[in-house]
Amino acid sequence: MTYLIQGRTNDWEVVIGLEVHAQIISDAKLFSGAATSFGAEPNSQVSLVDAGMPGMLPVINEFCIQQAVRTGLGLDAKINLHSVFERKNYFYPDLPQGYQISQYLHPIVGEGMVRLDMPDGTREIGVERLHMEQDAGKSIHDQDPNRTFIDLNRSGVALMEIVSKPDLRSPEEAGAYLRKLRAIVQYLGTCDGNMEQGSLRCDANVSVRPSGSDELRTRAEIKNINSVRFVMQAIEYEAERQVDVYETGGSVVQETRLYDPDRGETRSMRSKEDAHDYRYFPDPDLLPIDLTPDFVEEIKKNLPELPDAKKVRFISEYGVTESDAGILVAEQETAKYFEEVALGRDAKLAANWVIHELFGVLNKVGKGISDSPIVADKLGNLVDLISNNVISSRIAKDVFEEMVAKGKDPGVIVEEKGLKQITDAGEIEIAVNNVIADNADQVKKFREGNQKLVGWFVGQVMKKTQGKANPQMVNELLLEKLKG
Amino acid sequence: MSELTELTIAEARDGLVNRKFSSVELTDVHIRAVEAARDLNAFVTETLDLAIERAKASDDRRAKGKPAGGMDGIPIAVKDLFCTEGVLTTASSHILDGFIPPYESTVSQNLRDAGSVMLGKTNMDEFAMGSANVTSFYGAVKNPWYVNDGKDRVPGGSSGGSAAAVAANISLGAAGSDTGGSIRQPASFCGVVGMKPTYGRCSRWGMVAFASSLDQAGPLTRTVRDAAIMLQAMAGHDSKDSTSSTEPVPNFEASITGEIKGLKIGIPSEYRIDGMSSEIEGLWSQGVEMLKDAGAEPLEVSLPHTKYALPTYYIVAPAEASSNLARYDGVRYGLRVDAETLDEMYETTRGEGFGQEVRRRIMMGAYVLSAGYYDAYYVKAQKLRTLILKDFSDAFKKVDAILTPTTPFAAFAIGEKMDDPVQMYINDVFTVPSSLAGLPAITVPAGLSNEGLPLGLHLITKPFGEETLFCVADVLENLVSFHTKPAYLSKDAR
């Protein structure tokens, strides 16, 4: 399903590469001992190093190295045993040192790959590199008419910049890539993936070319997009803008653009002419990072099961469909929840309840699975009640709603409300007999050939039993009696 | 002045141990010496009250039988490059106006922990960039050495205030820093001992950075033994500096044995530079003869890349400086010159805050790192640095120490060599190669120029070879027997 933009003369293909900044989960910053928690009082998590005081020196937080290697391994990437921190020099008030410590010529992680499950099949998106760098502080422009305030809490926070190859060909693929990348880092515990809080930020490099061409045309870089939806919208807008530029005889300039979600458009921020010369050079305050193969091996041994592997296992172990498995592994918490529900139970039934009923409720109340009003254990009990014919699927939906509302155990709800399924053949027979006796006309019609009426009879019996009769038994008995 | 100001650190230490005088008495005479010598402009900030306070604390410790360390009660001066808690720290730059650090550099903390008493923060070339102490925002320092021609001499730089203070008997010792010769050249100009340890021996934490891969703290003292005592207090691993060495710190003073028989002393032919004066050449030859007489074996060695050292240094050091000095932007501390826009604020603050030499080096550094020039300059300089290091490694396979002159000439008059920066840069021609190689080196006063100004001889050893360095330097010092005092000490005669 190729994404093409129809132009006046020809179709256009979109070429997209994403640069993702992922905040490393770590207690301390990349080069200082200051804390990293989100939402703290401005300038309350700033060490002398983070504030760029004279004579202060960075010291690498080794845990961040482990996290970067772990992420690299999770992306099936080459781990570079030798990597180097360099200084990226530019002036900005929220960059206290006047340079950002980053990795440039020698990143810690080289080429890797992210696999996407798209409706028309699997796509493999290349990862160019992953490197570590420190975040800058935050400039606050809206608290005073004349002054800008600086919050250095983020200054020095550890980031991983994950750069994809220009392998993405549609907004949908870009969205899928971002979601998949987020799932992987969340599985690995190396980034919380929270885009709202800025733990995951995305720059999109977008260019277009005539369909069928291999050229890479001038690209625009859309900076700092903070949701998957906006990334997709920004790319869509930008690609169409570029097609328009080409088709009206213009040429696309290399520039940095900003996405404005309110107006749904991208705007030029600065052109290549204003581009900084960052004057990268190896940071003389830091030694190169030289890892041993054992160090990497140790991290590899302790990697968790990642989404792709989990999906394969869910299909084979639980017999769920490929598409259900894809949904269930998209987030680690969902996969974990599902497995708790499914373990030792009818897994397909469990998958159904998680995907259709539970997700429905979560969407409605706007909660994530980790805040689900129903814990996995209780949903498991509900699945048990259905599998053991204690309640019917229809009754189960009522019980489920009650569970959402009250948080009670399904067994208790069934007991309290007397919702237990009637499986006593004698009791059901009485109800069936009564319905047949009371509706001679309908019985006649059925016997004359209106087979569809069986549904109506079932409905009547269920009504008489407040929906508690075992539907299968009702069906069997009705057919037997109606046929006479 | 009191004869207490003429003591060496070792003698003062013994006097304190034997209760011949207290630290307060010793400090007091030095305070008066500081006050009397203000015309030298050796200090940016005097910390005389603090000194008395610390001297009292030292005497209290000693009274309780619990002296702090090897320098307890000894008055010293600290170059204004070291951040000192609660005490103005300027690096002699306008841009650090009013900067009072809330922290103490590791080296000055180590000196405090050893019990030493800080008299003040010494003047220096701005951001340690200079070889004459004329680039200081706080004005030039005068060399206590002069001859009767009416001209004040420079003390050398960048640790000019430290060297002058030690030479003028204001301070028993002083902490300096050396990037390309900033301890050794002024020590030589002022007739004192100046020692730069192996890169990584002393922590750079809290030391205002000039060129991170070269900067190294070290002592300026009146004797080699004092340098050993003082380095002992300053050195040591620091987990806050990633480039600080974990190499164990030996007992430096114990390495002074007076015995150098059989040691091989390298004489690098490449240091016989074009136009070298006969007085320098003579001094050098004399040094070789003396060490030979003491039982050492002089050997010609070759350091073929020596001629590239100065140009290499003037690429590497400014490159690092251009980045290290970016933090002085008027945003958080020090000078801010307000302007309409942010860019203008940067320009005016940095334009007014930095002196000409600092601006020159920032420009050179930014240039050699910029796109299109990086490979031609910075990368090539790094390659040369590796070759220079290899020259030394090869030489130290054959010899135990290398002897060279410290400077190509004696102290010149304030105002001279100002027209052409390169003329100024030549001051460090003999000290820069060992800086680039990160090697320990020391200068010992070895004689007087024809004019009557002090000249030093320079010894270099392999990395972490400080023990050999101190041992040979001590022997040389004894053989030279340099006891001439600067004219300033008999200034009534002036």
JSON list of C-alpha atoms in Angstrom, two decimals, chain B residues 148-228:
[
{"chain": "B", "resi": 148, "resn": "ASN", "atom": "CA", "xyz": [69.82, 49.50, 37.46]},
{"chain": "B", "resi": 149, "resn": "ASP", "atom": "CA", "xyz": [68.36, 50.59, 34.14]},
{"chain": "B", "resi": 150, "resn": "GLY", "atom": "CA", "xyz": [65.13, 51.99, 35.53]},
{"chain": "B", "resi": 151, "resn": "LYS", "atom": "CA", "xyz": [62.97, 49.40, 33.79]},
{"chain": "B", "resi": 152, "resn": "ASP", "atom": "CA", "xyz": [60.64, 47.05, 35.62]},
{"chain": "B", "resi": 153, "resn": "ARG", "atom": "CA", "xyz": [60.98, 43.48, 34.45]},
{"chain": "B", "resi": 154, "resn": "VAL", "atom": "CA", "xyz": [58.09, 41.12, 33.81]},
{"chain": "B", "resi": 155, "resn": "PRO", "atom": "CA", "xyz": [57.84, 38.16, 36.21]},
{"chain": "B", "resi": 156, "resn": "GLY", "atom": "CA", "xyz": [56.91, 35.85, 33.36]},
{"chain": "B", "resi": 157, "resn": "GLY", "atom": "CA", "xyz": [53.55, 34.20, 33.18]},
{"chain": "B", "resi": 158, "resn": "SER", "atom": "CA", "xyz": [51.00, 33.15, 33.49]},
{"chain": "B", "resi": 159, "resn": "SER", "atom": "CA", "xyz": [51.76, 32.39, 37.18]},
{"chain": "B", "resi": 160, "resn": "GLY", "atom": "CA", "xyz": [53.61, 35.70, 37.47]},
{"chain": "B", "resi": 161, "resn": "GLY", "atom": "CA", "xyz": [52.09, 36.77, 40.77]},
{"chain": "B", "resi": 162, "resn": "SER", "atom": "CA", "xyz": [52.89, 33.40, 42.34]},
{"chain": "B", "resi": 163, "resn": "ALA", "atom": "CA", "xyz": [56.51, 33.52, 41.14]},
{"chain": "B", "resi": 164, "resn": "ALA", "atom": "CA", "xyz": [56.98, 37.12, 42.26]},
{"chain": "B", "resi": 165, "resn": "ALA", "atom": "CA", "xyz": [55.46, 36.41, 45.69]},
{"chain": "B", "resi": 166, "resn": "VAL", "atom": "CA", "xyz": [57.82, 33.50, 46.33]},
{"chain": "B", "resi": 167, "resn": "ALA", "atom": "CA", "xyz": [60.87, 35.39, 45.01]},
{"chain": "B", "resi": 168, "resn": "ALA", "atom": "CA", "xyz": [60.09, 38.53, 47.04]},
{"chain": "B", "resi": 169, "resn": "ASN", "atom": "CA", "xyz": [59.75, 36.57, 50.29]},
{"chain": "B", "resi": 170, "resn": "ILE", "atom": "CA", "xyz": [56.08, 37.40, 50.55]},
{"chain": "B", "resi": 171, "resn": "SER", "atom": "CA", "xyz": [55.06, 33.79, 50.60]},
{"chain": "B", "resi": 172, "resn": "LEU", "atom": "CA", "xyz": [56.92, 30.57, 51.40]},
{"chain": "B", "resi": 173, "resn": "GLY", "atom": "CA", "xyz": [55.40, 28.85, 48.39]},
{"chain": "B", "resi": 174, "resn": "ALA", "atom": "CA", "xyz": [52.65, 29.35, 45.87]},
{"chain": "B", "resi": 175, "resn": "ALA", "atom": "CA", "xyz": [50.27, 27.19, 43.90]},
{"chain": "B", "resi": 176, "resn": "GLY", "atom": "CA", "xyz": [50.42, 27.82, 40.18]},
{"chain": "B", "resi": 177, "resn": "SER", "atom": "CA", "xyz": [49.18, 26.21, 37.03]},
{"chain": "B", "resi": 178, "resn": "ASP", "atom": "CA", "xyz": [51.07, 25.30, 33.92]},
{"chain": "B", "resi": 179, "resn": "THR", "atom": "CA", "xyz": [49.56, 24.84, 30.48]},
{"chain": "B", "resi": 180, "resn": "GLY", "atom": "CA", "xyz": [52.55, 25.45, 28.24]},
{"chain": "B", "resi": 181, "resn": "GLY", "atom": "CA", "xyz": [55.09, 26.73, 30.74]},
{"chain": "B", "resi": 182, "resn": "SER", "atom": "CA", "xyz": [53.04, 28.94, 33.04]},
{"chain": "B", "resi": 183, "resn": "ILE", "atom": "CA", "xyz": [54.79, 27.70, 36.20]},
{"chain": "B", "resi": 184, "resn": "ARG", "atom": "CA", "xyz": [58.26, 27.06, 34.87]},
{"chain": "B", "resi": 185, "resn": "GLN", "atom": "CA", "xyz": [58.81, 30.19, 32.78]},
{"chain": "B", "resi": 186, "resn": "PRO", "atom": "CA", "xyz": [57.87, 32.68, 35.54]},
{"chain": "B", "resi": 187, "resn": "ALA", "atom": "CA", "xyz": [59.79, 30.62, 38.10]},
{"chain": "B", "resi": 188, "resn": "SER", "atom": "CA", "xyz": [62.84, 30.88, 35.86]},
{"chain": "B", "resi": 189, "resn": "PHE", "atom": "CA", "xyz": [62.31, 34.64, 35.37]},
{"chain": "B", "resi": 190, "resn": "CYS", "atom": "CA", "xyz": [61.99, 35.15, 39.13]},
{"chain": "B", "resi": 191, "resn": "GLY", "atom": "CA", "xyz": [64.82, 32.85, 40.20]},
{"chain": "B", "resi": 192, "resn": "VAL", "atom": "CA", "xyz": [62.68, 30.28, 42.01]},
{"chain": "B", "resi": 193, "resn": "VAL", "atom": "CA", "xyz": [61.85, 26.60, 41.62]},
{"chain": "B", "resi": 194, "resn": "GLY", "atom": "CA", "xyz": [58.76, 25.83, 39.56]},
{"chain": "B", "resi": 195, "resn": "MET", "atom": "CA", "xyz": [57.43, 22.36, 39.04]},
{"chain": "B", "resi": 196, "resn": "LYS", "atom": "CA", "xyz": [54.76, 20.99, 36.71]},
{"chain": "B", "resi": 197, "resn": "PRO", "atom": "CA", "xyz": [53.77, 17.41, 37.59]},
{"chain": "B", "resi": 198, "resn": "THR", "atom": "CA", "xyz": [52.60, 14.71, 35.19]},
{"chain": "B", "resi": 199, "resn": "TYR", "atom": "CA", "xyz": [49.26, 15.55, 33.60]},
{"chain": "B", "resi": 200, "resn": "GLY", "atom": "CA", "xyz": [46.68, 13.95, 35.89]},
{"chain": "B", "resi": 201, "resn": "ARG", "atom": "CA", "xyz": [48.75, 14.12, 39.11]},
{"chain": "B", "resi": 202, "resn": "CYS", "atom": "CA", "xyz": [46.74, 17.05, 40.41]},
{"chain": "B", "resi": 203, "resn": "SER", "atom": "CA", "xyz": [43.01, 17.34, 40.00]},
{"chain": "B", "resi": 204, "resn": "ARG", "atom": "CA", "xyz": [41.74, 20.06, 37.69]},
{"chain": "B", "resi": 205, "resn": "TRP", "atom": "CA", "xyz": [38.41, 20.22, 39.53]},
{"chain": "B", "resi": 206, "resn": "GLY", "atom": "CA", "xyz": [37.68, 23.78, 40.52]},
{"chain": "B", "resi": 207, "resn": "MET", "atom": "CA", "xyz": [40.57, 25.19, 38.53]},
{"chain": "B", "resi": 208, "resn": "VAL", "atom": "CA", "xyz": [39.35, 27.72, 35.95]},
{"chain": "B", "resi": 209, "resn": "ALA", "atom": "CA", "xyz": [40.02, 25.89, 32.70]},
{"chain": "B", "resi": 210, "resn": "PHE", "atom": "CA", "xyz": [42.27, 27.25, 29.96]},
{"chain": "B", "resi": 211, "resn": "ALA", "atom": "CA", "xyz": [43.21, 24.18, 27.91]},
{"chain": "B", "resi": 212, "resn": "SER", "atom": "CA", "xyz": [41.86, 21.05, 29.58]},
{"chain": "B", "resi": 213, "resn": "SER", "atom": "CA", "xyz": [44.25, 18.55, 28.03]},
{"chain": "B", "resi": 214, "resn": "LEU", "atom": "CA", "xyz": [47.27, 20.59, 29.14]},
{"chain": "B", "resi": 215, "resn": "ASP", "atom": "CA", "xyz": [46.35, 22.42, 32.36]},
{"chain": "B", "resi": 216, "resn": "GLN", "atom": "CA", "xyz": [48.15, 21.09, 35.39]},
{"chain": "B", "resi": 217, "resn": "ALA", "atom": "CA", "xyz": [48.59, 22.55, 38.85]},
{"chain": "B", "resi": 218, "resn": "GLY", "atom": "CA", "xyz": [52.00, 22.64, 40.50]},
{"chain": "B", "resi": 219, "resn": "PRO", "atom": "CA", "xyz": [54.11, 24.40, 43.13]},
{"chain": "B", "resi": 220, "resn": "LEU", "atom": "CA", "xyz": [56.43, 27.41, 42.97]},
{"chain": "B", "resi": 221, "resn": "THR", "atom": "CA", "xyz": [58.92, 27.38, 45.84]},
{"chain": "B", "resi": 222, "resn": "ARG", "atom": "CA", "xyz": [62.39, 28.45, 46.80]},
{"chain": "B", "resi": 223, "resn": "THR", "atom": "CA", "xyz": [63.89, 24.97, 46.86]},
{"chain": "B", "resi": 224, "resn": "VAL", "atom": "CA", "xyz": [63.41, 21.62, 45.18]},
{"chain": "B", "resi": 225, "resn": "ARG", "atom": "CA", "xyz": [62.64, 20.02, 48.53]},
{"chain": "B", "resi": 226, "resn": "ASP", "atom": "CA", "xyz": [59.91, 22.60, 49.12]},
{"chain": "B", "resi": 227, "resn": "ALA", "atom": "CA", "xyz": [58.43, 21.77, 45.74]},
{"chain": "B", "resi": 228, "resn": "ALA", "atom": "CA", "xyz": [58.35, 18.10, 46.75]}
]
